Amino acid sequence: MSKATTVSEFYKEIDQLIPEPVQKEIGHFNLFKTAELYRSKSGSMPYNRRSYYKISLILGKNRAEYADQVIDIEHNALLFATPLIPYNYEPLDENQAGFFCIFSEDFLTQDNSGIRLKELPVFKPGGSPIFFLTDAQIAEVKVLFDKMFREIESDYAYKYDLLRNYVIELIHFGQKLQPATSLFTETNAYNRVSSLFIELLERQFPIEPPHQKLAFRSAKDYADQLSIHVNYLNKVLKEITGKTTTELISDRIVKESKILLKHTDWNVSEIAYSLGFEEPSHFNNLFKKHTSLSPRAFRV
């Protein structure tokens, strides 16, 4: 799997010059109309991580790949993409419309926005980043994008402050589409431990060079890192997620292995090693237990 696509590489992909930065401390932000890019290019995009955040209103029939998920978009969707997760979406017809914005992490910092991007539910790994919209919801999102297009073309000295507010409003719009339970703030000890475990687990991914290897593989490895007893970690995760520590680790490893099998040319032994297996047969057994297929059969 290649490294994350940078902002500069994105502009090369769409055959446009990167805009001159107004002020370095602003970070990068820009807006695009999907139909214009679709007419000038094939419309397809590589499956990869990006070094920037992206929010897309997708109007038209598409197939989205996000991590190990394949999601068919029949008419419309709102997609929130994070630098942590590889993704793409492929147009399945010529009736492509919609809009998207991209922005760097320093465009929305805690200092200038009051939010922490990586902690927002719509950008958390393992969440639901794609939402199907009603006609009324599409109209609301279009209003926000229209405001952003008008503002970015204006000469207003503080236009990037306004654009930042519109992006935050768009993020909150998406988060209100999520189940209420996913928006609860972690306040008790169990939720705190669970959150720290998931963060530590996700920090090991994605696997990029074949020689990269997971640092933590067992429930005890994670418990030691969190300075708690492994039995307590198991109790917490079982209470919060319904799964044991080992089950959650295995689920995440299988998820990553599907991505590597589908989107790299690494052999099964290389993938097994990078995921912490000294013996490929142990990896094969885990993969088959979760998918009912061998790694080689899944790759075909």
PDB file of C-alpha atoms in Angstrom:
ATOM      1  CA  MET A   1       0.000   0.000   0.000  1.00  0.00           C
ATOM      2  CA  SER A   2       1.442   3.388  -0.932  1.00  0.00           C
ATOM      3  CA  LYS A   3       1.877   6.295   1.429  1.00  0.00           C
ATOM      4  CA  ALA A   4      -0.914   8.769   2.043  1.00  0.00           C
ATOM      5  CA  THR A   5      -1.694  11.134  -0.843  1.00  0.00           C
ATOM      6  CA  THR A   6      -0.610  14.673   0.015  1.00  0.00           C
ATOM      7  CA  VAL A   7      -2.499  17.870  -0.787  1.00  0.00           C
ATOM      8  CA  SER A   8      -0.001  18.647  -3.567  1.00  0.00           C
ATOM      9  CA  GLU A   9      -0.453  15.175  -5.086  1.00  0.00           C
ATOM     10  CA  PHE A  10      -4.231  15.614  -4.990  1.00  0.00           C
ATOM     11  CA  TYR A  11      -3.953  18.751  -7.146  1.00  0.00           C
ATOM     12  CA  LYS A  12      -1.751  16.851  -9.606  1.00  0.00           C
ATOM     13  CA  GLU A  13      -4.412  14.118  -9.815  1.00  0.00           C
ATOM     14  CA  ILE A  14      -7.053  16.668 -10.836  1.00  0.00           C
ATOM     15  CA  ASP A  15      -4.685  18.673 -13.103  1.00  0.00           C
ATOM     16  CA  GLN A  16      -5.008  21.888 -11.137  1.00  0.00           C
ATOM     17  CA  LEU A  17      -2.485  24.216  -9.578  1.00  0.00           C
ATOM     18  CA  ILE A  18      -2.503  24.315  -5.816  1.00  0.00           C
ATOM     19  CA  PRO A  19      -3.770  27.732  -4.652  1.00  0.00           C
ATOM     20  CA  GLU A  20      -1.240  30.057  -3.109  1.00  0.00           C
ATOM     21  CA  PRO A  21      -1.628  30.063   0.673  1.00  0.00           C
ATOM     22  CA  VAL A  22      -3.107  33.264   2.051  1.00  0.00           C
ATOM     23  CA  GLN A  23      -1.520  32.809   5.454  1.00  0.00           C
ATOM     24  CA  LYS A  24       0.484  29.809   6.572  1.00  0.00           C
ATOM     25  CA  GLU A  25      -1.285  29.613   9.911  1.00  0.00           C
ATOM     26  CA  ILE A  26      -4.670  29.178   8.197  1.00  0.00           C
ATOM     27  CA  GLY A  27      -3.922  25.673   6.934  1.00  0.00           C
ATOM     28  CA  HIS A  28      -5.293  24.384   3.628  1.00  0.00           C
ATOM     29  CA  PHE A  29      -8.946  24.515   2.617  1.00  0.00           C
ATOM     30  CA  ASN A  30     -10.649  24.309  -0.779  1.00  0.00           C
ATOM     31  CA  LEU A  31     -13.959  23.430  -2.449  1.00  0.00           C
ATOM     32  CA  PHE A  32     -14.824  21.554  -5.616  1.00  0.00           C
ATOM     33  CA  LYS A  33     -17.818  20.687  -7.796  1.00  0.00           C
ATOM     34  CA  THR A  34     -17.850  16.980  -8.568  1.00  0.00           C
ATOM     35  CA  ALA A  35     -19.460  17.351 -12.008  1.00  0.00           C
ATOM     36  CA  GLU A  36     -16.670  19.637 -13.239  1.00  0.00           C
ATOM     37  CA  LEU A  37     -13.947  17.213 -12.186  1.00  0.00           C
ATOM     38  CA  TYR A  38     -15.910  14.246 -13.539  1.00  0.00           C
ATOM     39  CA  ARG A  39     -16.154  15.834 -16.985  1.00  0.00           C
ATOM     40  CA  SER A  40     -12.443  16.599 -17.137  1.00  0.00           C
ATOM     41  CA  LYS A  41     -11.212  13.294 -15.685  1.00  0.00           C
ATOM     42  CA  SER A  42     -12.337   9.676 -15.571  1.00  0.00           C
ATOM     43  CA  GLY A  43     -14.019  10.317 -12.246  1.00  0.00           C
ATOM     44  CA  SER A  44     -12.275   7.403 -10.543  1.00  0.00           C
ATOM     45  CA  MET A  45      -9.901   7.908  -7.660  1.00  0.00           C
ATOM     46  CA  PRO A  46      -7.197   5.644  -6.237  1.00  0.00           C
ATOM     47  CA  TYR A  47      -7.889   3.596  -3.122  1.00  0.00           C
ATOM     48  CA  ASN A  48      -5.551   5.170  -0.604  1.00  0.00           C
ATOM     49  CA  ARG A  49      -5.247   7.220   2.538  1.00  0.00           C
ATOM     50  CA  ARG A  50      -5.076  10.999   2.157  1.00  0.00           C
ATOM     51  CA  SER A  51      -3.096  13.362   4.365  1.00  0.00           C
ATOM     52  CA  TYR A  52      -6.126  15.671   4.554  1.00  0.00           C
ATOM     53  CA  TYR A  53      -9.753  15.494   5.665  1.00  0.00           C
ATOM     54  CA  LYS A  54     -12.562  15.437   3.122  1.00  0.00           C
ATOM     55  CA  ILE A  55     -16.329  15.938   3.308  1.00  0.00           C
ATOM     56  CA  SER A  56     -18.281  14.980   0.187  1.00  0.00           C
ATOM     57  CA  LEU A  57     -21.898  15.339  -0.847  1.00  0.00           C
ATOM     58  CA  ILE A  58     -22.134  12.524  -3.405  1.00  0.00           C
ATOM     59  CA  LEU A  59     -25.026  12.777  -5.860  1.00  0.00           C
ATOM     60  CA  GLY A  60     -25.143   9.915  -8.327  1.00  0.00           C
ATOM     61  CA  LYS A  61     -24.680   6.165  -8.367  1.00  0.00           C
ATOM     62  CA  ASN A  62     -21.319   5.189  -6.874  1.00  0.00           C
ATOM     63  CA  ARG A  63     -19.530   2.380  -5.120  1.00  0.00           C
ATOM     64  CA  ALA A  64     -17.497   3.448  -2.097  1.00  0.00           C
ATOM     65  CA  GLU A  65     -14.685   1.446  -0.520  1.00  0.00           C
ATOM     66  CA  TYR A  66     -13.885   2.540   3.023  1.00  0.00           C
ATOM     67  CA  ALA A  67     -11.360   0.450   4.957  1.00  0.00           C
ATOM     68  CA  ASP A  68     -12.630  -3.100   4.334  1.00  0.00           C
ATOM     69  CA  GLN A  69     -16.222  -2.045   3.612  1.00  0.00           C
ATOM     70  CA  VAL A  70     -17.792  -1.826   0.155  1.00  0.00           C
ATOM     71  CA  ILE A  71     -20.867   0.413   0.166  1.00  0.00           C
ATOM     72  CA  ASP A  72     -23.200   0.900  -2.796  1.00  0.00           C
ATOM     73  CA  ILE A  73     -24.551   4.438  -3.114  1.00  0.00           C
ATOM     74  CA  GLU A  74     -27.700   4.327  -5.217  1.00  0.00           C
ATOM     75  CA  HIS A  75     -28.565   8.031  -5.257  1.00  0.00           C
ATOM     76  CA  ASN A  76     -26.818  10.186  -2.676  1.00  0.00           C
ATOM     77  CA  ALA A  77     -24.631  10.146   0.406  1.00  0.00           C
ATOM     78  CA  LEU A  78     -22.622  12.342   2.726  1.00  0.00           C
ATOM     79  CA  LEU A  79     -19.087  11.012   3.233  1.00  0.00           C
ATOM     80  CA  PHE A  80     -16.644  12.027   5.983  1.00  0.00           C
ATOM     81  CA  ALA A  81     -13.099  10.860   5.240  1.00  0.00           C
ATOM     82  CA  THR A  82     -10.173  10.939   7.661  1.00  0.00           C
ATOM     83  CA  PRO A  83      -6.422  10.631   6.996  1.00  0.00           C
ATOM     84  CA  LEU A  84      -6.428   7.483   9.161  1.00  0.00           C
ATOM     85  CA  ILE A  85      -8.529   5.335   6.797  1.00  0.00           C
ATOM     86  CA  PRO A  86      -7.948   4.422   3.119  1.00  0.00           C
ATOM     87  CA  TYR A  87     -10.944   4.933   0.852  1.00  0.00           C
ATOM     88  CA  ASN A  88     -12.206   5.714  -2.626  1.00  0.00           C
ATOM     89  CA  TYR A  89     -15.475   5.915  -4.499  1.00  0.00           C
ATOM     90  CA  GLU A  90     -16.087   4.967  -8.109  1.00  0.00           C
ATOM     91  CA  PRO A  91     -18.834   6.488 -10.285  1.00  0.00           C
ATOM     92  CA  LEU A  92     -21.187   3.876 -11.723  1.00  0.00           C
ATOM     93  CA  ASP A  93     -23.056   6.189 -14.097  1.00  0.00           C
ATOM     94  CA  GLU A  94     -22.547   9.523 -15.857  1.00  0.00           C
ATOM     95  CA  ASN A  95     -25.021  11.464 -13.720  1.00  0.00           C
ATOM     96  CA  GLN A  96     -22.482  12.677 -11.201  1.00  0.00           C
ATOM     97  CA  ALA A  97     -23.021  15.836  -9.192  1.00  0.00           C
ATOM     98  CA  GLY A  98     -22.426  17.115  -5.700  1.00  0.00           C
ATOM     99  CA  PHE A  99     -19.608  18.932  -3.956  1.00  0.00           C
ATOM    100  CA  PHE A 100     -16.703  18.270  -1.653  1.00  0.00           C
ATOM    101  CA  CYS A 101     -14.272  20.189   0.479  1.00  0.00           C
ATOM    102  CA  ILE A 102     -10.806  19.226   1.631  1.00  0.00           C
ATOM    103  CA  PHE A 103      -8.916  20.658   4.567  1.00  0.00           C
ATOM    104  CA  SER A 104      -5.721  19.997   6.471  1.00  0.00           C
ATOM    105  CA  GLU A 105      -5.619  19.243  10.176  1.00  0.00           C
ATOM    106  CA  ASP A 106      -4.165  22.688  10.906  1.00  0.00           C
ATOM    107  CA  PHE A 107      -7.226  24.336   9.318  1.00  0.00           C
ATOM    108  CA  LEU A 108      -9.349  23.055  12.218  1.00  0.00           C
ATOM    109  CA  THR A 109      -7.238  22.984  15.362  1.00  0.00           C
ATOM    110  CA  GLN A 110      -8.473  23.035  18.919  1.00  0.00           C
ATOM    111  CA  ASP A 111      -7.086  26.568  19.253  1.00  0.00           C
ATOM    112  CA  ASN A 112      -8.933  28.036  16.286  1.00  0.00           C
ATOM    113  CA  SER A 113     -12.115  25.952  16.437  1.00  0.00           C
ATOM    114  CA  GLY A 114     -12.491  24.510  19.916  1.00  0.00           C
ATOM    115  CA  ILE A 115     -12.753  20.947  18.555  1.00  0.00           C
ATOM    116  CA  ARG A 116     -10.403  17.985  18.293  1.00  0.00           C
ATOM    117  CA  LEU A 117     -10.848  16.478  14.851  1.00  0.00           C
ATOM    118  CA  LYS A 118      -9.576  13.010  15.714  1.00  0.00           C
ATOM    119  CA  GLU A 119     -12.027  12.714  18.605  1.00  0.00           C
ATOM    120  CA  LEU A 120     -15.122  13.575  16.578  1.00  0.00           C
ATOM    121  CA  PRO A 121     -17.412  10.554  16.022  1.00  0.00           C
ATOM    122  CA  VAL A 122     -17.651  11.054  12.234  1.00  0.00           C
ATOM    123  CA  PHE A 123     -13.866  10.861  11.915  1.00  0.00           C
ATOM    124  CA  LYS A 124     -13.177   8.064  14.399  1.00  0.00           C
ATOM    125  CA  PRO A 125     -11.882   4.787  12.901  1.00  0.00           C
ATOM    126  CA  GLY A 126     -14.457   2.044  13.140  1.00  0.00           C
ATOM    127  CA  GLY A 127     -17.356   4.473  12.936  1.00  0.00           C
ATOM    128  CA  SER A 128     -19.963   5.076  10.237  1.00  0.00           C
ATOM    129  CA  PRO A 129     -18.566   7.681   7.830  1.00  0.00           C
ATOM    130  CA  ILE A 130     -21.254   7.445   5.110  1.00  0.00           C
ATOM    131  CA  PHE A 131     -24.825   8.663   5.517  1.00  0.00           C
ATOM    132  CA  PHE A 132     -27.714   8.383   3.062  1.00  0.00           C
ATOM    133  CA  LEU A 133     -29.796  11.559   2.955  1.00  0.00           C
ATOM    134  CA  THR A 134     -33.415  12.491   2.375  1.00  0.00           C
ATOM    135  CA  ASP A 135     -34.274  15.200  -0.162  1.00  0.00           C
ATOM    136  CA  ALA A 136     -34.739  17.694   2.681  1.00  0.00           C
ATOM    137  CA  GLN A 137     -31.332  16.814   4.128  1.00  0.00           C
ATOM    138  CA  ILE A 138     -29.680  17.170   0.711  1.00  0.00           C
ATOM    139  CA  ALA A 139     -31.156  20.653   0.441  1.00  0.00           C
ATOM    140  CA  GLU A 140     -29.692  21.593   3.842  1.00  0.00           C
ATOM    141  CA  VAL A 141     -26.229  20.364   2.887  1.00  0.00           C
ATOM    142  CA  LYS A 142     -26.396  22.180  -0.451  1.00  0.00           C
ATOM    143  CA  VAL A 143     -27.135  25.434   1.375  1.00  0.00           C
ATOM    144  CA  LEU A 144     -23.960  25.028   3.423  1.00  0.00           C
ATOM    145  CA  PHE A 145     -21.847  24.285   0.357  1.00  0.00           C
ATOM    146  CA  ASP A 146     -23.396  27.247  -1.483  1.00  0.00           C
ATOM    147  CA  LYS A 147     -22.389  29.505   1.395  1.00  0.00           C
ATOM    148  CA  MET A 148     -18.849  28.143   1.274  1.00  0.00           C
ATOM    149  CA  PHE A 149     -18.562  28.674  -2.492  1.00  0.00           C
ATOM    150  CA  ARG A 150     -19.747  32.266  -2.185  1.00  0.00           C
ATOM    151  CA  GLU A 151     -17.447  33.000   0.724  1.00  0.00           C
ATOM    152  CA  ILE A 152     -14.275  31.513  -0.743  1.00  0.00           C
ATOM    153  CA  GLU A 153     -14.677  33.790  -3.785  1.00  0.00           C
ATOM    154  CA  SER A 154     -15.216  36.883  -1.653  1.00  0.00           C
ATOM    155  CA  ASP A 155     -12.693  39.524  -0.636  1.00  0.00           C
ATOM    156  CA  TYR A 156     -13.787  39.494   3.002  1.00  0.00           C
ATOM    157  CA  ALA A 157     -10.712  39.689   5.241  1.00  0.00           C
ATOM    158  CA  TYR A 158     -12.074  37.102   7.696  1.00  0.00           C
ATOM    159  CA  LYS A 159     -13.587  34.724   5.167  1.00  0.00           C
ATOM    160  CA  TYR A 160     -11.571  31.736   6.411  1.00  0.00           C
ATOM    161  CA  ASP A 161     -13.073  32.179   9.866  1.00  0.00           C
ATOM    162  CA  LEU A 162     -16.516  31.962   8.274  1.00  0.00           C
ATOM    163  CA  LEU A 163     -15.481  28.960   6.156  1.00  0.00           C
ATOM    164  CA  ARG A 164     -14.217  27.239   9.278  1.00  0.00           C
ATOM    165  CA  ASN A 165     -17.607  27.791  10.913  1.00  0.00           C
ATOM    166  CA  TYR A 166     -19.439  26.365   7.883  1.00  0.00           C
ATOM    167  CA  VAL A 167     -17.245  23.240   7.960  1.00  0.00           C
ATOM    168  CA  ILE A 168     -17.945  22.783  11.674  1.00  0.00           C
ATOM    169  CA  GLU A 169     -21.670  23.175  10.974  1.00  0.00           C
ATOM    170  CA  LEU A 170     -21.395  20.498   8.277  1.00  0.00           C
ATOM    171  CA  ILE A 171     -19.592  18.167  10.691  1.00  0.00           C
ATOM    172  CA  HIS A 172     -22.289  18.652  13.327  1.00  0.00           C
ATOM    173  CA  PHE A 173     -24.958  18.038  10.676  1.00  0.00           C
ATOM    174  CA  GLY A 174     -23.366  14.650   9.982  1.00  0.00           C
ATOM    175  CA  GLN A 175     -22.956  13.791  13.646  1.00  0.00           C
ATOM    176  CA  LYS A 176     -26.645  14.407  14.269  1.00  0.00           C
ATOM    177  CA  LEU A 177     -27.352  11.694  11.711  1.00  0.00           C
ATOM    178  CA  GLN A 178     -25.536   9.158  13.883  1.00  0.00           C
ATOM    179  CA  PRO A 179     -27.277   7.119  16.569  1.00  0.00           C
ATOM    180  CA  ALA A 180     -27.394   9.114  19.781  1.00  0.00           C
ATOM    181  CA  THR A 181     -25.452   6.440  21.655  1.00  0.00           C
ATOM    182  CA  SER A 182     -22.364   7.110  19.519  1.00  0.00           C
ATOM    183  CA  LEU A 183     -22.293  10.761  20.601  1.00  0.00           C
ATOM    184  CA  PHE A 184     -22.167  10.247  24.358  1.00  0.00           C
ATOM    185  CA  THR A 185     -19.123  11.767  26.022  1.00  0.00           C
ATOM    186  CA  GLU A 186     -16.857   9.264  27.769  1.00  0.00           C
ATOM    187  CA  THR A 187     -17.357  10.151  31.417  1.00  0.00           C
ATOM    188  CA  ASN A 188     -17.057   6.978  33.457  1.00  0.00           C
ATOM    189  CA  ALA A 189     -13.981   4.835  34.026  1.00  0.00           C
ATOM    190  CA  TYR A 190     -15.141   1.969  31.789  1.00  0.00           C
ATOM    191  CA  ASN A 191     -15.711   4.237  28.813  1.00  0.00           C
ATOM    192  CA  ARG A 192     -12.375   5.931  29.415  1.00  0.00           C
ATOM    193  CA  VAL A 193     -10.452   2.640  29.427  1.00  0.00           C
ATOM    194  CA  SER A 194     -12.363   1.405  26.381  1.00  0.00           C
ATOM    195  CA  SER A 195     -11.607   4.635  24.513  1.00  0.00           C
ATOM    196  CA  LEU A 196      -7.899   4.438  25.368  1.00  0.00           C
ATOM    197  CA  PHE A 197      -7.749   0.808  24.236  1.00  0.00           C
ATOM    198  CA  ILE A 198      -9.388   1.573  20.869  1.00  0.00           C
ATOM    199  CA  GLU A 199      -7.064   4.535  20.355  1.00  0.00           C
ATOM    200  CA  LEU A 200      -4.010   2.380  21.110  1.00  0.00           C
ATOM    201  CA  LEU A 201      -5.286  -0.371  18.807  1.00  0.00           C
ATOM    202  CA  GLU A 202      -5.991   1.985  15.910  1.00  0.00           C
ATOM    203  CA  ARG A 203      -2.641   3.730  16.304  1.00  0.00           C
ATOM    204  CA  GLN A 204      -0.937   0.599  14.959  1.00  0.00           C
ATOM    205  CA  PHE A 205      -2.716   0.888  11.626  1.00  0.00           C
ATOM    206  CA  PRO A 206      -2.581   1.177   8.675  1.00  0.00           C
ATOM    207  CA  ILE A 207       0.258  -1.230   7.908  1.00  0.00           C
ATOM    208  CA  GLU A 208       2.279   0.271   5.047  1.00  0.00           C
ATOM    209  CA  PRO A 209       5.761  -1.179   4.441  1.00  0.00           C
ATOM    210  CA  PRO A 210       5.861  -5.017   4.558  1.00  0.00           C
ATOM    211  CA  HIS A 211       8.616  -4.927   7.177  1.00  0.00           C
ATOM    212  CA  GLN A 212       6.381  -2.942   9.553  1.00  0.00           C
ATOM    213  CA  LYS A 213       5.124  -5.158  12.351  1.00  0.00           C
ATOM    214  CA  LEU A 214       2.445  -4.710  14.997  1.00  0.00           C
ATOM    215  CA  ALA A 215       3.986  -3.725  18.322  1.00  0.00           C
ATOM    216  CA  PHE A 216       1.123  -5.108  20.427  1.00  0.00           C
ATOM    217  CA  ARG A 217      -0.611  -8.399  19.640  1.00  0.00           C
ATOM    218  CA  SER A 218      -1.980  -9.848  22.869  1.00  0.00           C
ATOM    219  CA  ALA A 219      -4.492  -8.701  25.455  1.00  0.00           C
ATOM    220  CA  LYS A 220      -1.638  -8.541  27.993  1.00  0.00           C
ATOM    221  CA  ASP A 221       0.363  -6.237  25.674  1.00  0.00           C
ATOM    222  CA  TYR A 222      -2.482  -3.735  25.706  1.00  0.00           C
ATOM    223  CA  ALA A 223      -3.163  -4.096  29.425  1.00  0.00           C
ATOM    224  CA  ASP A 224       0.509  -3.420  30.159  1.00  0.00           C
ATOM    225  CA  GLN A 225       0.467  -0.309  27.990  1.00  0.00           C
ATOM    226  CA  LEU A 226      -2.623   0.949  29.820  1.00  0.00           C
ATOM    227  CA  SER A 227      -1.136   0.022  33.215  1.00  0.00           C
ATOM    228  CA  ILE A 228      -4.108  -2.129  34.200  1.00  0.00           C
ATOM    229  CA  HIS A 229      -4.617  -5.841  34.836  1.00  0.00           C
ATOM    230  CA  VAL A 230      -5.569  -7.887  31.794  1.00  0.00           C
ATOM    231  CA  ASN A 231      -8.642  -9.267  33.602  1.00  0.00           C
ATOM    232  CA  TYR A 232      -9.895  -5.746  34.263  1.00  0.00           C
ATOM    233  CA  LEU A 233      -9.354  -4.772  30.615  1.00  0.00           C
ATOM    234  CA  ASN A 234     -11.342  -7.823  29.514  1.00  0.00           C
ATOM    235  CA  LYS A 235     -14.143  -6.989  31.932  1.00  0.00           C
ATOM    236  CA  VAL A 236     -14.320  -3.375  30.722  1.00  0.00           C
ATOM    237  CA  LEU A 237     -14.338  -4.223  27.023  1.00  0.00           C
ATOM    238  CA  LYS A 238     -16.867  -7.020  27.457  1.00  0.00           C
ATOM    239  CA  GLU A 239     -19.156  -4.594  29.285  1.00  0.00           C
ATOM    240  CA  ILE A 240     -18.771  -1.772  26.736  1.00  0.00           C
ATOM    241  CA  THR A 241     -18.460  -3.675  23.440  1.00  0.00           C
ATOM    242  CA  GLY A 242     -19.768  -7.163  24.172  1.00  0.00           C
ATOM    243  CA  LYS A 243     -16.419  -8.611  23.053  1.00  0.00           C
ATOM    244  CA  THR A 244     -13.226  -9.654  24.798  1.00  0.00           C
ATOM    245  CA  THR A 245      -9.897  -7.908  24.257  1.00  0.00           C
ATOM    246  CA  THR A 246      -8.649 -10.794  22.126  1.00  0.00           C
ATOM    247  CA  GLU A 247     -11.791 -10.733  19.963  1.00  0.00           C
ATOM    248  CA  LEU A 248     -11.439  -6.994  19.320  1.00  0.00           C
ATOM    249  CA  ILE A 249      -7.756  -7.350  18.431  1.00  0.00           C
ATOM    250  CA  SER A 250      -8.528 -10.257  16.101  1.00  0.00           C
ATOM    251  CA  ASP A 251     -11.400  -8.357  14.448  1.00  0.00           C
ATOM    252  CA  ARG A 252      -9.121  -5.388  13.734  1.00  0.00           C
ATOM    253  CA  ILE A 253      -6.323  -7.595  12.408  1.00  0.00           C
ATOM    254  CA  VAL A 254      -8.705  -9.395  10.053  1.00  0.00           C
ATOM    255  CA  LYS A 255     -10.069  -6.035   8.891  1.00  0.00           C
ATOM    256  CA  GLU A 256      -6.548  -4.823   8.079  1.00  0.00           C
ATOM    257  CA  SER A 257      -5.644  -8.117   6.422  1.00  0.00           C
ATOM    258  CA  LYS A 258      -8.592  -7.774   4.026  1.00  0.00           C
ATOM    259  CA  ILE A 259      -7.277  -4.355   2.975  1.00  0.00           C
ATOM    260  CA  LEU A 260      -3.748  -5.705   2.459  1.00  0.00           C
ATOM    261  CA  LEU A 261      -4.952  -8.752   0.540  1.00  0.00           C
ATOM    262  CA  LYS A 262      -7.128  -6.660  -1.747  1.00  0.00           C
ATOM    263  CA  HIS A 263      -4.957  -3.614  -2.302  1.00  0.00           C
ATOM    264  CA  THR A 264      -1.327  -4.778  -2.158  1.00  0.00           C
ATOM    265  CA  ASP A 265       0.702  -7.409  -3.973  1.00  0.00           C
ATOM    266  CA  TRP A 266       2.338  -8.652  -0.770  1.00  0.00           C
ATOM    267  CA  ASN A 267       2.331 -12.402  -0.429  1.00  0.00           C
ATOM    268  CA  VAL A 268       0.405 -14.062   2.400  1.00  0.00           C
ATOM    269  CA  SER A 269       3.546 -14.695   4.436  1.00  0.00           C
ATOM    270  CA  GLU A 270       4.520 -10.999   4.288  1.00  0.00           C
ATOM    271  CA  ILE A 271       1.028  -9.976   5.387  1.00  0.00           C
ATOM    272  CA  ALA A 272       1.053 -12.533   8.197  1.00  0.00           C
ATOM    273  CA  TYR A 273       4.423 -11.275   9.453  1.00  0.00           C
ATOM    274  CA  SER A 274       3.401  -7.607   9.322  1.00  0.00           C
ATOM    275  CA  LEU A 275       0.311  -8.457  11.388  1.00  0.00           C
ATOM    276  CA  GLY A 276       2.398 -10.102  14.103  1.00  0.00           C
ATOM    277  CA  PHE A 277       2.211 -13.788  13.135  1.00  0.00           C
ATOM    278  CA  GLU A 278       5.486 -15.728  13.246  1.00  0.00           C
ATOM    279  CA  GLU A 279       3.815 -18.629  11.430  1.00  0.00           C
ATOM    280  CA  PRO A 280       1.636 -17.968   8.335  1.00  0.00           C
ATOM    281  CA  SER A 281      -0.482 -20.992   9.285  1.00  0.00           C
ATOM    282  CA  HIS A 282      -1.654 -19.189  12.431  1.00  0.00           C
ATOM    283  CA  PHE A 283      -2.723 -16.212  10.336  1.00  0.00           C
ATOM    284  CA  ASN A 284      -4.496 -18.528   7.868  1.00  0.00           C
ATOM    285  CA  ASN A 285      -6.420 -20.171  10.707  1.00  0.00           C
ATOM    286  CA  LEU A 286      -7.534 -16.827  12.177  1.00  0.00           C
ATOM    287  CA  PHE A 287      -8.574 -15.449   8.786  1.00  0.00           C
ATOM    288  CA  LYS A 288     -10.540 -18.573   7.882  1.00  0.00           C
ATOM    289  CA  LYS A 289     -12.256 -18.583  11.293  1.00  0.00           C
ATOM    290  CA  HIS A 290     -13.526 -15.031  10.680  1.00  0.00           C
ATOM    291  CA  THR A 291     -14.331 -15.212   6.958  1.00  0.00           C
ATOM    292  CA  SER A 292     -14.775 -18.930   6.144  1.00  0.00           C
ATOM    293  CA  LEU A 293     -12.164 -18.367   3.399  1.00  0.00           C
ATOM    294  CA  SER A 294      -8.425 -18.796   3.219  1.00  0.00           C
ATOM    295  CA  PRO A 295      -6.438 -15.592   2.554  1.00  0.00           C
ATOM    296  CA  ARG A 296      -5.621 -16.795  -0.964  1.00  0.00           C
ATOM    297  CA  ALA A 297      -9.267 -17.624  -1.708  1.00  0.00           C
ATOM    298  CA  PHE A 298     -10.348 -14.181  -0.442  1.00  0.00           C
ATOM    299  CA  ARG A 299      -7.794 -12.487  -2.705  1.00  0.00           C
ATOM    300  CA  VAL A 300      -9.090 -14.176  -5.887  1.00  0.00           C
TER     301      VAL A 300
END
